[in-house]
PDB file of C-alpha atoms and ligand atoms in Angstrom:
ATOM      1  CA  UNK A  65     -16.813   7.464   2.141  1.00 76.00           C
ATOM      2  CA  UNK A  66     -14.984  10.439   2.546  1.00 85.00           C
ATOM      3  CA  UNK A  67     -11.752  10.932   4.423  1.00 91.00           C
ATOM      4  CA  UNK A  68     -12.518  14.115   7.425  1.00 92.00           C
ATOM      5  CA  UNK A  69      -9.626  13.806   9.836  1.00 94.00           C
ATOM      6  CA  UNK A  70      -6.178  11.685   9.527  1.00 96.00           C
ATOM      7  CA  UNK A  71      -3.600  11.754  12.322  1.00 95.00           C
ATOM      8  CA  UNK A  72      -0.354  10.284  12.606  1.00 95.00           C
ATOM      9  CA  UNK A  73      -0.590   7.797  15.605  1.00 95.00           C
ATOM     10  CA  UNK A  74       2.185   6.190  16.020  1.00 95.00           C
ATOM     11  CA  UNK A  75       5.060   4.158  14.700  1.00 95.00           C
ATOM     12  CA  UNK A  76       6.394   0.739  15.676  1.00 95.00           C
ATOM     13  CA  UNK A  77       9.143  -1.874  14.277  1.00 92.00           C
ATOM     14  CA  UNK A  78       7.297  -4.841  16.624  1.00 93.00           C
ATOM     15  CA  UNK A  79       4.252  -6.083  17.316  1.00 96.00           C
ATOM     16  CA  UNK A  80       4.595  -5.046  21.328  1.00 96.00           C
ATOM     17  CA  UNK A  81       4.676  -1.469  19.991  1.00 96.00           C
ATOM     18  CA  UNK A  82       1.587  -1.465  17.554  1.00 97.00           C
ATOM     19  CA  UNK A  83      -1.240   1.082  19.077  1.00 97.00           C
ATOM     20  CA  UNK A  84      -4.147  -0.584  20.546  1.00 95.00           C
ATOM     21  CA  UNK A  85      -7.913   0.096  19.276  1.00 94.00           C
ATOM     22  CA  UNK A  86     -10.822  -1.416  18.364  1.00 91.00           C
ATOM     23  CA  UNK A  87     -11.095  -0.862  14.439  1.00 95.00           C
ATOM     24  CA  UNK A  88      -9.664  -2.119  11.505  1.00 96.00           C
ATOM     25  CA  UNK A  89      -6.276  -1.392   9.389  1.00 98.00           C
ATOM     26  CA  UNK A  90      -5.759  -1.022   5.146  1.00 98.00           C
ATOM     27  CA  UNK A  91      -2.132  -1.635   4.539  1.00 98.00           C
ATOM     28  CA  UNK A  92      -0.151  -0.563   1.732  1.00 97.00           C
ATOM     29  CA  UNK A  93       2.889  -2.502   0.596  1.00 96.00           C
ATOM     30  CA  UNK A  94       4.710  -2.135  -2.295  1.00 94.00           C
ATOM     31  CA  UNK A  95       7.904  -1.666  -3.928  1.00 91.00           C
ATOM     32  CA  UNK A  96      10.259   1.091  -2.463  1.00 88.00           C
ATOM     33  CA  UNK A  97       9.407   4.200  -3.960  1.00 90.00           C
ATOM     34  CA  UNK A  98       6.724   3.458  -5.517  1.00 94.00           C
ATOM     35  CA  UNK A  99       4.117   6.252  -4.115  1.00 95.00           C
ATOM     36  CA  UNK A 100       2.741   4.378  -1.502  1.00 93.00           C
ATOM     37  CA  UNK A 101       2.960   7.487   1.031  1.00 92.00           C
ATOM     38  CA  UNK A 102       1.857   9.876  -1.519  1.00 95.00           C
ATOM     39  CA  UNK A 103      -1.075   7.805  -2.233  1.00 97.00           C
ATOM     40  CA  UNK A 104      -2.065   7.745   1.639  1.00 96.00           C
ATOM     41  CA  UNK A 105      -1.700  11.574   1.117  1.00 96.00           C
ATOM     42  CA  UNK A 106      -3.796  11.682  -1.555  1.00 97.00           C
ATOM     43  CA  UNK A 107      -6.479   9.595  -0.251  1.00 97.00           C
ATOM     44  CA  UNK A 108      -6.393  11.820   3.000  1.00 95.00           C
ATOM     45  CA  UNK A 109      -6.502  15.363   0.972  1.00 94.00           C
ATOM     46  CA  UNK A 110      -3.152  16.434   2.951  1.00 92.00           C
ATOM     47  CA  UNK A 111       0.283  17.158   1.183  1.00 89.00           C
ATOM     48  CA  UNK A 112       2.327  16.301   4.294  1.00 90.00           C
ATOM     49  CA  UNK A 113       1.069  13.876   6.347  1.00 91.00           C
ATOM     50  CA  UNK A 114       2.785  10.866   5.307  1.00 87.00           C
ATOM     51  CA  UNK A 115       6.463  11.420   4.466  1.00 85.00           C
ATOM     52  CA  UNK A 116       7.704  10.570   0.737  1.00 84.00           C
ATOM     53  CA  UNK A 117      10.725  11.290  -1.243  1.00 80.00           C
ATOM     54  CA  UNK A 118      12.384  10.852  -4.763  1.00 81.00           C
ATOM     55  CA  UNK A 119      14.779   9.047  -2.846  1.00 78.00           C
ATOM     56  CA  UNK A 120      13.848   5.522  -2.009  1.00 73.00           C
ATOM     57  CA  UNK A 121      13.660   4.094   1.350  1.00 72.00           C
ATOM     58  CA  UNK A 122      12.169   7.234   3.164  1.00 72.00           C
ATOM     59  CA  UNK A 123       9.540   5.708   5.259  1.00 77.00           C
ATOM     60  CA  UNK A 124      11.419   2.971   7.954  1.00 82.00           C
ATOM     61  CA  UNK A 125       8.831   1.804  10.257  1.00 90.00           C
ATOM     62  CA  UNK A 126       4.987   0.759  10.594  1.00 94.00           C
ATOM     63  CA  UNK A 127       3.601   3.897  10.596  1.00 95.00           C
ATOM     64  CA  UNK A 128      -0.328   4.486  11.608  1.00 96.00           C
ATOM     65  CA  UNK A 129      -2.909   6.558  10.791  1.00 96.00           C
ATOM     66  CA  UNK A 130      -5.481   7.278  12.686  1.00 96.00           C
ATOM     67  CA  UNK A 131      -8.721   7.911  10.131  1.00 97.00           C
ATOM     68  CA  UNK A 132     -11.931   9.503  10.616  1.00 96.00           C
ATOM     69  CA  UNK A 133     -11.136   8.401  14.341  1.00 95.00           C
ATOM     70  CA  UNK A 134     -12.598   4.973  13.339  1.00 95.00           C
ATOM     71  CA  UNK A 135     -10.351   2.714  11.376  1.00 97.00           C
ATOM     72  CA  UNK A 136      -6.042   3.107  10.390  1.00 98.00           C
ATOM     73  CA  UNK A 137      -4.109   3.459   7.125  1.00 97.00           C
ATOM     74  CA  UNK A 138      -0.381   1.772   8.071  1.00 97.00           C
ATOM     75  CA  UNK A 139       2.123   3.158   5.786  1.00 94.00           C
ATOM     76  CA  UNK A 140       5.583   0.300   5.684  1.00 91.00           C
ATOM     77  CA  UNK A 141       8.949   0.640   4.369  1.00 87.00           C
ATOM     78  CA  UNK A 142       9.175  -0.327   0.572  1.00 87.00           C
ATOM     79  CA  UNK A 143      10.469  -3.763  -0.285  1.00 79.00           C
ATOM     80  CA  UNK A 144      12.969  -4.690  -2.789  1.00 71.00           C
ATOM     81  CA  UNK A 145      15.421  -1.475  -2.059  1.00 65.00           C
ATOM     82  CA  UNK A 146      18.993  -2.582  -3.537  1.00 60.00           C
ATOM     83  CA  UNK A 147      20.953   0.190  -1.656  1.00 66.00           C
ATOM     84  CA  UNK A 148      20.154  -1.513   1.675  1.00 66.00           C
ATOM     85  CA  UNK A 149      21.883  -4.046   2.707  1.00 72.00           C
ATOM     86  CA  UNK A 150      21.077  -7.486   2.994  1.00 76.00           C
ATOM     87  CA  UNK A 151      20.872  -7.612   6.709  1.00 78.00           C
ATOM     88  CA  UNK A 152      18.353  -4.439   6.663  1.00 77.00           C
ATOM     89  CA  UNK A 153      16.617  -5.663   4.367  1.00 77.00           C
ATOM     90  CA  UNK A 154      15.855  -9.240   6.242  1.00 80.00           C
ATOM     91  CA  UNK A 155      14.613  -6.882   9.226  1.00 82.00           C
ATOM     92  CA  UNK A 156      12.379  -4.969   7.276  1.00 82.00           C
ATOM     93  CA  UNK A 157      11.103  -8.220   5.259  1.00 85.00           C
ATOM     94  CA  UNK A 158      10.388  -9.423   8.962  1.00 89.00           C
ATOM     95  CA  UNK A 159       8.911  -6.538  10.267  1.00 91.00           C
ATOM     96  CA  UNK A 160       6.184  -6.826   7.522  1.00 92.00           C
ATOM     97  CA  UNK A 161       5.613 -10.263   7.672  1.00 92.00           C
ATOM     98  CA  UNK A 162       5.238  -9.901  11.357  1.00 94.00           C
ATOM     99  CA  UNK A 163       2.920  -7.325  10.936  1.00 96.00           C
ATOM    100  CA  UNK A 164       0.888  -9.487   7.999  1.00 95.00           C
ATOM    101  CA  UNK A 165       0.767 -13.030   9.640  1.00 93.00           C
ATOM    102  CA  UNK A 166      -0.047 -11.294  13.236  1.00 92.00           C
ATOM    103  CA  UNK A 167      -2.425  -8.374  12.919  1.00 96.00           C
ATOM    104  CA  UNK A 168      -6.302  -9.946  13.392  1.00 94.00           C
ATOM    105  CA  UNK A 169      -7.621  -6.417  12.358  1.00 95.00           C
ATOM    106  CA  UNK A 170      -5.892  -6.602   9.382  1.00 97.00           C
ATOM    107  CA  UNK A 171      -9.310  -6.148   6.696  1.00 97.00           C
ATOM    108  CA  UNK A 172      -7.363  -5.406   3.508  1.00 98.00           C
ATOM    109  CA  UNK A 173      -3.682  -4.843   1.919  1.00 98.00           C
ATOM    110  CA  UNK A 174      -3.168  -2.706  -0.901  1.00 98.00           C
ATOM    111  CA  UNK A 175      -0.291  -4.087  -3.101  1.00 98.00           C
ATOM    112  CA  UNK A 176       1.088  -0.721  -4.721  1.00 98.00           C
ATOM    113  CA  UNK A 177       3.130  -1.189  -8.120  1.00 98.00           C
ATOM    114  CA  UNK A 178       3.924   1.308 -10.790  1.00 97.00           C
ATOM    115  CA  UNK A 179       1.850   1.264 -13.788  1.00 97.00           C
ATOM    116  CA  UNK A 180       4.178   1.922 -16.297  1.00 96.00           C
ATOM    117  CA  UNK A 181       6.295  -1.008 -15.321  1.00 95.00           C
ATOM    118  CA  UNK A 182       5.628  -4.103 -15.261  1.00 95.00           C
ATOM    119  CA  UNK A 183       5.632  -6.224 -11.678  1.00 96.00           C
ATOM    120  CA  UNK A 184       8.727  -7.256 -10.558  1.00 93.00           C
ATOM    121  CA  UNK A 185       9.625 -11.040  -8.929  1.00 91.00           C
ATOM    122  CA  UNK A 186       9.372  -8.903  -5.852  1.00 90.00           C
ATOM    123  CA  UNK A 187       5.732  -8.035  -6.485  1.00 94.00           C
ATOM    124  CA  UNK A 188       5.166 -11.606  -7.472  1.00 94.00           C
ATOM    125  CA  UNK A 189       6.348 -12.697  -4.225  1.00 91.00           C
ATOM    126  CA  UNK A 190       4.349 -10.607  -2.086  1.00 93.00           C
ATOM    127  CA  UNK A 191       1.295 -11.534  -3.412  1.00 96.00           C
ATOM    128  CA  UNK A 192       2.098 -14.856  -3.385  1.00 94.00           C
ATOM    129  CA  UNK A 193       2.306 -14.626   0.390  1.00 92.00           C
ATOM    130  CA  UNK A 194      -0.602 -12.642   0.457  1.00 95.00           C
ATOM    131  CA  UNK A 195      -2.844 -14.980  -1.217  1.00 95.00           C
ATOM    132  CA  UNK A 196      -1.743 -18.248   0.840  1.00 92.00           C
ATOM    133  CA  UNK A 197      -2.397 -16.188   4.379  1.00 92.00           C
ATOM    134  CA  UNK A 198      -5.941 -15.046   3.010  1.00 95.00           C
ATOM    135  CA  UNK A 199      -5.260 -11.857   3.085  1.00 96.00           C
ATOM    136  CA  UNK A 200      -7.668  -9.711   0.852  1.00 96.00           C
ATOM    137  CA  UNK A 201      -5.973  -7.683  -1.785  1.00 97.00           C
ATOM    138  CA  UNK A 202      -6.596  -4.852  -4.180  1.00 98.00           C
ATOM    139  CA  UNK A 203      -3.337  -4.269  -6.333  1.00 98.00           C
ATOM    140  CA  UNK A 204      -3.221  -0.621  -6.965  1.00 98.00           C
ATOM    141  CA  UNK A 205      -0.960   0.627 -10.234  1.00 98.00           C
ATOM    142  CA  UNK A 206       0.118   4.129  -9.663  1.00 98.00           C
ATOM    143  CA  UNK A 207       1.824   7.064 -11.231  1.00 98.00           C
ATOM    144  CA  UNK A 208      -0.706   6.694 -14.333  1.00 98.00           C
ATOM    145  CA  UNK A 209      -0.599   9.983 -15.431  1.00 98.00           C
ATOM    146  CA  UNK A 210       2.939   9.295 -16.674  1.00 97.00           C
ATOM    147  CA  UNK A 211       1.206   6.238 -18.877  1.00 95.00           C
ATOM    148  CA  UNK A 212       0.203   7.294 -22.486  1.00 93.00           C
ATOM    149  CA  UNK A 213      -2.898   6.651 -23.047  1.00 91.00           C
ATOM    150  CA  UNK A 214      -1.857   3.885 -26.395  1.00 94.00           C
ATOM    151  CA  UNK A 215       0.080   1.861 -23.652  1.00 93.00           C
ATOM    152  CA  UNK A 216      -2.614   1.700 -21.694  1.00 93.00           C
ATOM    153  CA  UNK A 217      -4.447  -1.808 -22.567  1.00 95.00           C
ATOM    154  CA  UNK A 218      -0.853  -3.506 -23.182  1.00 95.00           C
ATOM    155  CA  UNK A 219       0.436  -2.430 -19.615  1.00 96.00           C
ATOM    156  CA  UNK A 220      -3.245  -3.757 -17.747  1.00 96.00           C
ATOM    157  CA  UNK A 221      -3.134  -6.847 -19.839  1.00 96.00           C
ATOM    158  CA  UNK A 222       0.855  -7.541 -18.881  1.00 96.00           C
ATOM    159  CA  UNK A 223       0.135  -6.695 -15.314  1.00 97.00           C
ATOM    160  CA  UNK A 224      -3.236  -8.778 -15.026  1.00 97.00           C
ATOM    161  CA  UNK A 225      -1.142 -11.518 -16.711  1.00 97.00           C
ATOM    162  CA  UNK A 226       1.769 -11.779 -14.589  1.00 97.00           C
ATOM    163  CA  UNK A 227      -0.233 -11.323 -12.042  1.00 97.00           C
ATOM    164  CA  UNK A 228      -2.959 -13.479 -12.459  1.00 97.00           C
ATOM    165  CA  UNK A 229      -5.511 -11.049 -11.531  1.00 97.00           C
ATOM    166  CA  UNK A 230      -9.126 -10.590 -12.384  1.00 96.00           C
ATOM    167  CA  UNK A 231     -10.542  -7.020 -13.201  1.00 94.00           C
ATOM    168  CA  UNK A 232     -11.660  -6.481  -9.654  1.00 94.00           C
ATOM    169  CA  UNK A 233      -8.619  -7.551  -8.171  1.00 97.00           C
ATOM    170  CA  UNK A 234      -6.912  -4.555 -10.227  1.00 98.00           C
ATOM    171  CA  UNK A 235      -7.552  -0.471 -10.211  1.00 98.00           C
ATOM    172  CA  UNK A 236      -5.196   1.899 -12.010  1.00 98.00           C
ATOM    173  CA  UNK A 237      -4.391   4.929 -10.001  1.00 98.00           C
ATOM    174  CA  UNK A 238      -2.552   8.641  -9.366  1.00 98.00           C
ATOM    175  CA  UNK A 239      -1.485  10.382  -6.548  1.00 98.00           C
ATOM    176  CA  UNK A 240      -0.938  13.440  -9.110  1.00 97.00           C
ATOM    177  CA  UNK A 241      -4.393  13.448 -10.560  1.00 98.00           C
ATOM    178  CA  UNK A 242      -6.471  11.655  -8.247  1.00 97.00           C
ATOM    179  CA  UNK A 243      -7.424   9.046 -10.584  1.00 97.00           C
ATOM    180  CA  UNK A 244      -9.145   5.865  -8.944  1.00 97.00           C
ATOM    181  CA  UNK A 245      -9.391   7.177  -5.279  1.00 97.00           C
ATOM    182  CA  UNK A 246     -13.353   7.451  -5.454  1.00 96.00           C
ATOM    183  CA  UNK A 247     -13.053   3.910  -5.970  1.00 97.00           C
ATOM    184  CA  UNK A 248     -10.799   2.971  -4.022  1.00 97.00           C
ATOM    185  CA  UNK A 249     -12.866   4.724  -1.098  1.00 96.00           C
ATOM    186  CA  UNK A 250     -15.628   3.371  -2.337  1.00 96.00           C
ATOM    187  CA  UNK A 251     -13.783  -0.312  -1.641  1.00 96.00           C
ATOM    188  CA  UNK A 252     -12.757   0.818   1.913  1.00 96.00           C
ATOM    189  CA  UNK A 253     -16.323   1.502   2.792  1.00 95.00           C
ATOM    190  CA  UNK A 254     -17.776  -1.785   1.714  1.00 95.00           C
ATOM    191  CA  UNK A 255     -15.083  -3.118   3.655  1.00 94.00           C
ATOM    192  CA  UNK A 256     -15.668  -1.450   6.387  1.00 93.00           C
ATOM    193  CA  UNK A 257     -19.793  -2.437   6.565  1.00 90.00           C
ATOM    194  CA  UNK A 258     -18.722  -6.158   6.031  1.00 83.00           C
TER     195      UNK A 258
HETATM  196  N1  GTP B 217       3.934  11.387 -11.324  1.00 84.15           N
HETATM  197  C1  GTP B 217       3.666  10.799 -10.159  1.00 84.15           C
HETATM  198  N2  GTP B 217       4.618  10.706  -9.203  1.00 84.15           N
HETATM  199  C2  GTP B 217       4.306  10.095  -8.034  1.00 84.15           C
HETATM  200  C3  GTP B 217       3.016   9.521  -7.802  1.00 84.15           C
HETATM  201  N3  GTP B 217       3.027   8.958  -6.582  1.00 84.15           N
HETATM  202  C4  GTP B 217       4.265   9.173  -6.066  1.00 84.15           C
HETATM  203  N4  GTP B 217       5.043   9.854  -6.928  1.00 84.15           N
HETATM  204  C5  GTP B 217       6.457  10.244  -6.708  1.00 84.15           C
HETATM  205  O1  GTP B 217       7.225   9.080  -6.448  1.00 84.15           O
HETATM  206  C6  GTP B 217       8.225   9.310  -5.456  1.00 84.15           C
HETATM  207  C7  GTP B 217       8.092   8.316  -4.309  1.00 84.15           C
HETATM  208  O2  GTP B 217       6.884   8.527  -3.632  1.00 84.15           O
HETATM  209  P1  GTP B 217       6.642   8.001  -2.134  1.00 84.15           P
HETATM  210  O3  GTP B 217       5.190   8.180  -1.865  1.00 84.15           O
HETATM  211  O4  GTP B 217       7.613   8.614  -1.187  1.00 84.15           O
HETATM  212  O5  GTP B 217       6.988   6.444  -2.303  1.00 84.15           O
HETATM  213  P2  GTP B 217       7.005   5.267  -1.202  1.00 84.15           P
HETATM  214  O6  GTP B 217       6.470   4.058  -1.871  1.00 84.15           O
HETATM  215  O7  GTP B 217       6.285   5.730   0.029  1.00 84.15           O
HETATM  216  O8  GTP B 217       8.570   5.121  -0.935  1.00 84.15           O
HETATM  217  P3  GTP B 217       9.341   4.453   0.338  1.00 84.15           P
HETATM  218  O9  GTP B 217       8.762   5.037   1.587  1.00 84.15           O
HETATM  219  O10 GTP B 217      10.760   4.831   0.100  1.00 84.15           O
HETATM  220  O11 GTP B 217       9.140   2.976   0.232  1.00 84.15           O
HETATM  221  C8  GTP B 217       8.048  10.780  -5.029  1.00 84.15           C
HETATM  222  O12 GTP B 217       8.968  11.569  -5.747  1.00 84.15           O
HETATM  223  C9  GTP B 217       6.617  11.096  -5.450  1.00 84.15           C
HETATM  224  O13 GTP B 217       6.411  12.460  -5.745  1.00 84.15           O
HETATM  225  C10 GTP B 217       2.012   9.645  -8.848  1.00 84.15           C
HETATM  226  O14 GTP B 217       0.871   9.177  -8.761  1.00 84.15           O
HETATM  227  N5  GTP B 217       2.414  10.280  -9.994  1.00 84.15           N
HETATM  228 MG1   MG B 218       6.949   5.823   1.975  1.00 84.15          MG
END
């Protein structure tokens, strides 16, 4: 499949304020900071279209995008973010699960986590949740072209582990280098024809 057009469509912190439309929606959750704007970036071929930072905590709502005029990528605030308080951080932990347990066109999350590390109780706990609403996930490690190559089969095996994933539930990725996104395009087409 290959990405033409992506436009920002909208954002929305409830479910009255998600856009209306007839196709389906890949999210992409993860820790904050991780690179799960720059990977909708990369996917899309654009530099700017979702915000990131080096700071964490940059993106603050549901944001949609609008691809190939068919079907949305929804970029969401980062989980697990120290800095903000406890009572922003309930709000944005409800504003996903909102988003989770009520969107029907909802086809597939991607859980983002960084390769080099390995998942955190907060990653656990996601995909915990994930798994007992049904939700069909692809975990996606990123930044791998800051893994050396000899750490390479420890860190899969630790993440797969603690996980508890099988090899197709897990694809190592790079915004950076492009690494994985022909597959993971590849995934979001099948999806799409199912
Ligand atoms: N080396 C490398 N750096 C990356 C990669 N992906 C993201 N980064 C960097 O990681 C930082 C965070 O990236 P973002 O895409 O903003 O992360 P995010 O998960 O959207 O962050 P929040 O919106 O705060 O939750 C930025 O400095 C990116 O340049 C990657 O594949 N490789
Ligand atoms: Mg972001």
């Amino acid at each position: 499949m290959i990405i033409q057009s992506a436009l920002y469509l909208t954002s929305a912190v409830e479910k009255a304020q998600y856009p209306v439309h007839e196709g389906c929606e890949f999210v992409f959750l993860g820790r904050s900071n991780v690179g799960k704007s720059s990977l909708i970036n990369a996917l899309c071929n654009r530099k700017k279209l979702a915000y990131t930072s080096s700071v964490p905590g940059k993106t603050i709502a549901l944001n949609f995008y609008h691809i190939n005029n068919s079907f949305m990528f929804v970029d969401v605030p980062g989980y697990g973010f120290a800095k903000r308080g406890l009572e922003e951080r309930l709000k944005f932990g409800k504003m996903i699960e909102e988003y989770l347990h009520e969107r029907a066109q909802l086809k597939l999350a991607f859980l983002i986590i960084d390769a080099r590390i390995n998942p955190t109780e907060d990653d656990c706990l996601m995909l915990n949740y994930l798994r007992h609403y049904n939700i069909p996930t692809l975990v996606l490690a990123t930044k791998t072209d800051k893994l050396k190559n000899s750490q390479f089969a420890k860190q899969k095996k630790s993440i797969k582990d603690t996980l508890k994933l099988s090899d197709e539930e897990l694809l190592f990725v790079s915004a950076e280098t492009k690494k994985g996104l022909e597959e993971v395009q590849r995934i979001i087409e099948t999806s799409l024809n199912r």
